PDB file of C-alpha atoms in Angstrom:
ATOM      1  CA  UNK A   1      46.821  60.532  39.802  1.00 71.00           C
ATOM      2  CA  UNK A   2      48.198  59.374  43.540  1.00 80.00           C
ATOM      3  CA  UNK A   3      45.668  61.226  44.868  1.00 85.00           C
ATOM      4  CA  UNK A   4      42.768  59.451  43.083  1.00 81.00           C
ATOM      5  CA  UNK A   5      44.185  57.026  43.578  1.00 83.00           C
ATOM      6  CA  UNK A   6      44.078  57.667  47.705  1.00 85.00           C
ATOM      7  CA  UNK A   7      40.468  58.728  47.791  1.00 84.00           C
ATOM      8  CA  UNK A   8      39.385  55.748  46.163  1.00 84.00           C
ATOM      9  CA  UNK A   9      40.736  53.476  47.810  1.00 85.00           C
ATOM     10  CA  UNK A  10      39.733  54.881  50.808  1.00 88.00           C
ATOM     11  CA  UNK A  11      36.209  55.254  49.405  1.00 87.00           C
ATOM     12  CA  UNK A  12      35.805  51.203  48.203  1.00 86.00           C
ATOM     13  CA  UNK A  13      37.478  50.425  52.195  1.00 88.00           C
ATOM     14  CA  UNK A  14      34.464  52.893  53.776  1.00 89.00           C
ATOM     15  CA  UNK A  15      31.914  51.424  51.591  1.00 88.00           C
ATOM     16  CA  UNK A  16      32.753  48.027  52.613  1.00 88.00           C
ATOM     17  CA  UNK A  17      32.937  49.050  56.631  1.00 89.00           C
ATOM     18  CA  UNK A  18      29.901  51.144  56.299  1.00 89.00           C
ATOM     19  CA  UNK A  19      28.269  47.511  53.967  1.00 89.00           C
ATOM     20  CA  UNK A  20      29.616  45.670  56.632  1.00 87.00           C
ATOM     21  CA  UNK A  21      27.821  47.519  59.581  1.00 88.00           C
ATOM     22  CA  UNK A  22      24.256  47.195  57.978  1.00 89.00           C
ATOM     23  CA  UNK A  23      24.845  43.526  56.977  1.00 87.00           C
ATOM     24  CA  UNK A  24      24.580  44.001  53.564  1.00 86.00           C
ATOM     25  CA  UNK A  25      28.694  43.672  52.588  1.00 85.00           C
ATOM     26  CA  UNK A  26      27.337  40.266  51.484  1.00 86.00           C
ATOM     27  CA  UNK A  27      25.289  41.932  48.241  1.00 88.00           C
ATOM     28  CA  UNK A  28      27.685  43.885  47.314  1.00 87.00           C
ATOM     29  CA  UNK A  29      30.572  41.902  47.205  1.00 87.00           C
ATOM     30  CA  UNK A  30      31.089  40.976  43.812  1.00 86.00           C
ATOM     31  CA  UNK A  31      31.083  44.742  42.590  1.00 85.00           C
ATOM     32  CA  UNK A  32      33.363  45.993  45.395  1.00 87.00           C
ATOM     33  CA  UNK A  33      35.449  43.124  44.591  1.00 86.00           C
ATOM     34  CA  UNK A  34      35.582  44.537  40.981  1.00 86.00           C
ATOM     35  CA  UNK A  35      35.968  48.456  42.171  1.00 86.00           C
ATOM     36  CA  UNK A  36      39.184  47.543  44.520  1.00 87.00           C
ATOM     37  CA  UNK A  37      41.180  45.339  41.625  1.00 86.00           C
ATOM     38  CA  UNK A  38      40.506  48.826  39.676  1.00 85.00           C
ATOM     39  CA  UNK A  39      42.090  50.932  42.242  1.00 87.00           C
ATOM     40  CA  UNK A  40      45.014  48.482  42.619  1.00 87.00           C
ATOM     41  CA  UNK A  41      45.518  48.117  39.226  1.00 86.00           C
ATOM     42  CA  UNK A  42      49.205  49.599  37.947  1.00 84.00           C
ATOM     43  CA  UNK A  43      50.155  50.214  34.209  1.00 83.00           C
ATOM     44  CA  UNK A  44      51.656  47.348  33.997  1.00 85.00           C
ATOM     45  CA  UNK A  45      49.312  45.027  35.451  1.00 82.00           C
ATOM     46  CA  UNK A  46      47.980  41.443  34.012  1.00 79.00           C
ATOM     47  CA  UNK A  47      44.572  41.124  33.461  1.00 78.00           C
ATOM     48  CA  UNK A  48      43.653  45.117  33.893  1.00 81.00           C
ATOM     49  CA  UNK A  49      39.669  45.941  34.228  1.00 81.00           C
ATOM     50  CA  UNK A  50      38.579  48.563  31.073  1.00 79.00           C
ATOM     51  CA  UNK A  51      34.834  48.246  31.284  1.00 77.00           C
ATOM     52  CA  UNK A  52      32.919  48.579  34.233  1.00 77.00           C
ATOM     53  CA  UNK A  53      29.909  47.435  32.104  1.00 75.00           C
ATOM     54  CA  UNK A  54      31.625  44.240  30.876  1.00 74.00           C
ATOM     55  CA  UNK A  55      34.612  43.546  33.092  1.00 72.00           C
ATOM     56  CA  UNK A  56      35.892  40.198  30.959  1.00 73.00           C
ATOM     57  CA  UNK A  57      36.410  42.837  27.874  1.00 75.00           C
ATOM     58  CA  UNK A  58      40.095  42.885  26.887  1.00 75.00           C
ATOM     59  CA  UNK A  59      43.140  44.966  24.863  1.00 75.00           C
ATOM     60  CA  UNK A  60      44.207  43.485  22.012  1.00 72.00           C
ATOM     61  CA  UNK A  61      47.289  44.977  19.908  1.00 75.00           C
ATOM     62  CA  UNK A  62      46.359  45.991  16.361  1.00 73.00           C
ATOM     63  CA  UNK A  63      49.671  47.396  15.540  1.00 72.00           C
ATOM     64  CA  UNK A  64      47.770  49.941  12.755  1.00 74.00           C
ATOM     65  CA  UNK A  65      47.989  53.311  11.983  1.00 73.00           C
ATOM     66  CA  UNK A  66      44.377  54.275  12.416  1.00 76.00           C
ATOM     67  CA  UNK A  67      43.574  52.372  15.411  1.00 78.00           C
ATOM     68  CA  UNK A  68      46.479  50.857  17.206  1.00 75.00           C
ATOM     69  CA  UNK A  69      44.279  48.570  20.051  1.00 75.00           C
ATOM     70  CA  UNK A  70      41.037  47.769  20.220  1.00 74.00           C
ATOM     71  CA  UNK A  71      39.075  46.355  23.353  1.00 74.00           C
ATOM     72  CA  UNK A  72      37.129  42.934  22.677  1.00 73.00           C
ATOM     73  CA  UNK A  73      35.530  40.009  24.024  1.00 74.00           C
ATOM     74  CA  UNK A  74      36.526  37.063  21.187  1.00 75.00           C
ATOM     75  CA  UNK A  75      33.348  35.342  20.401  1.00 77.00           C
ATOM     76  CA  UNK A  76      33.341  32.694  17.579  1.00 76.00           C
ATOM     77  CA  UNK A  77      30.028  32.175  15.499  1.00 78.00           C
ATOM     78  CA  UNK A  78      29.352  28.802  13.268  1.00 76.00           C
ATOM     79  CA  UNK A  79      26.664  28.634  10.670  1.00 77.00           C
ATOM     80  CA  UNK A  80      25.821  25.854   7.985  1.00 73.00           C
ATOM     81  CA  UNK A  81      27.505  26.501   4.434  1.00 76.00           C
ATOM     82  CA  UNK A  82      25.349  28.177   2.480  1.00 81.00           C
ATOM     83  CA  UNK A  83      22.678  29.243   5.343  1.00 81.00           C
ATOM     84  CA  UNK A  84      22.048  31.180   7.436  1.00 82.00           C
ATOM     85  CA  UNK A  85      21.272  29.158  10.382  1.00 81.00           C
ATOM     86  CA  UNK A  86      23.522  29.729  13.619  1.00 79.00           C
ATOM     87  CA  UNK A  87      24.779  26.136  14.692  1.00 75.00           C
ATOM     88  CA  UNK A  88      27.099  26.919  17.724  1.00 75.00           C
ATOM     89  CA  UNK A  89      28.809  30.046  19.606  1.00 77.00           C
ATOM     90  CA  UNK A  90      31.957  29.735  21.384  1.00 75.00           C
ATOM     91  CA  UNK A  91      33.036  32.390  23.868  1.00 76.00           C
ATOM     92  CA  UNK A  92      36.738  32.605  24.320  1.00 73.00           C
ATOM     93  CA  UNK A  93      37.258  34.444  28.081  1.00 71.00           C
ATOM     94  CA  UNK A  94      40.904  36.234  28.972  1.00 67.00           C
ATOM     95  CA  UNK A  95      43.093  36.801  26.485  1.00 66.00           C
ATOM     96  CA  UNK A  96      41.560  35.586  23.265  1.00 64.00           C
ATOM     97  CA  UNK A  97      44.107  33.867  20.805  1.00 67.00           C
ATOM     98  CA  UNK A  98      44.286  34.784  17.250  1.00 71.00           C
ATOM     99  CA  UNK A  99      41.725  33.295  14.742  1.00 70.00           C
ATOM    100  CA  UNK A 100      43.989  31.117  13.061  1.00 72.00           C
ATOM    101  CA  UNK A 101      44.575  29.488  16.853  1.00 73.00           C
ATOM    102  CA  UNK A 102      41.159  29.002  17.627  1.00 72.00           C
ATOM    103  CA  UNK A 103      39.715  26.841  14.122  1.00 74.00           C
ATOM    104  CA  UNK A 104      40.317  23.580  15.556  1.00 75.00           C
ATOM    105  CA  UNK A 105      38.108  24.854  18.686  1.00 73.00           C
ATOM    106  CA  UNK A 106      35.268  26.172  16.605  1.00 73.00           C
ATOM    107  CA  UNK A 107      35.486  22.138  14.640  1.00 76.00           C
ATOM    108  CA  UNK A 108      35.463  20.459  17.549  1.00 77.00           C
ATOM    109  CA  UNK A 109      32.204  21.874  19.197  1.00 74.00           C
ATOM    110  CA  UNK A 110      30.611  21.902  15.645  1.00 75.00           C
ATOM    111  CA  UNK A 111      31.856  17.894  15.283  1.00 78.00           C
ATOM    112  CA  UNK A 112      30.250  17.620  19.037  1.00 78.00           C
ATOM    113  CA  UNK A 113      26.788  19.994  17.827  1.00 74.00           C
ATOM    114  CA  UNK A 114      26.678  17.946  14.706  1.00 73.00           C
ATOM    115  CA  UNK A 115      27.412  13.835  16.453  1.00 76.00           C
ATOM    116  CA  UNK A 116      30.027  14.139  13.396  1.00 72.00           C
ATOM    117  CA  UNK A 117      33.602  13.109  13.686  1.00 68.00           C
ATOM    118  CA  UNK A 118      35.912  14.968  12.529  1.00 61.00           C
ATOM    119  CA  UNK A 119      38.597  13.829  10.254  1.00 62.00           C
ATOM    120  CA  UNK A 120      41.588  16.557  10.598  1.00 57.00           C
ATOM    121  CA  UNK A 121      42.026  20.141  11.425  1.00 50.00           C
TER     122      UNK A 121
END
């Protein structure tokens, strides 16, 4: 694992020279950005990259049996009682907080959709 480790850090540091040189470093930036915090990354590092495809996706503990973590962006979805109209979507970025955390979030932005006030939580 060292050694993978090795060549690729030492590829994502020739890329960037070899960028660099042709004056196009600029471009790439924000994906060699993302390619060195995944070489530098340990086991027990905060805020770990586990997509390349979606980088803000993150680990979640389950604590089941069957499927003990489970890899998520936290979006919340509000629709009218009884419809199915879609009346606000709330992205939660980092580490998402549980549902139960997040309710008096999802009212507020509906109360703000809506020009409603709300009452309690």
């Amino acid at each position: 694992m060292k050694r993978l480790r090795t060549l690729a850090t030492r590829q994502v540091r020739d890329l960037s020279r070899k960028l660099e040189g042709v004056g196009q470093l600029g471009v790439y930036e924000k994906p060699l950005r993302l390619l060195s915090r995944i070489v530098k990354q340990g086991r027990k590092s905060k805020e770990k990259v586990y997509s390349l495809s979606s980088a803000e996706e993150r680990c979640i503990g389950k604590g089941k049996a069957g499927k003990q973590y489970e890899f998520v962006s936290r979006v919340s979805l509000t629709t009218l009682a009884g419809s199915q109209v879609l009346v606000g979507v709330e992205h939660f970025a980092g580490n998402p907080p549980a549902d139960s955390k997040t309710l008096a979030v999802y009212l507020y932005e509906l109360c703000i959709l809506i020009q409603y006030p709300l009452l309690s939580a």
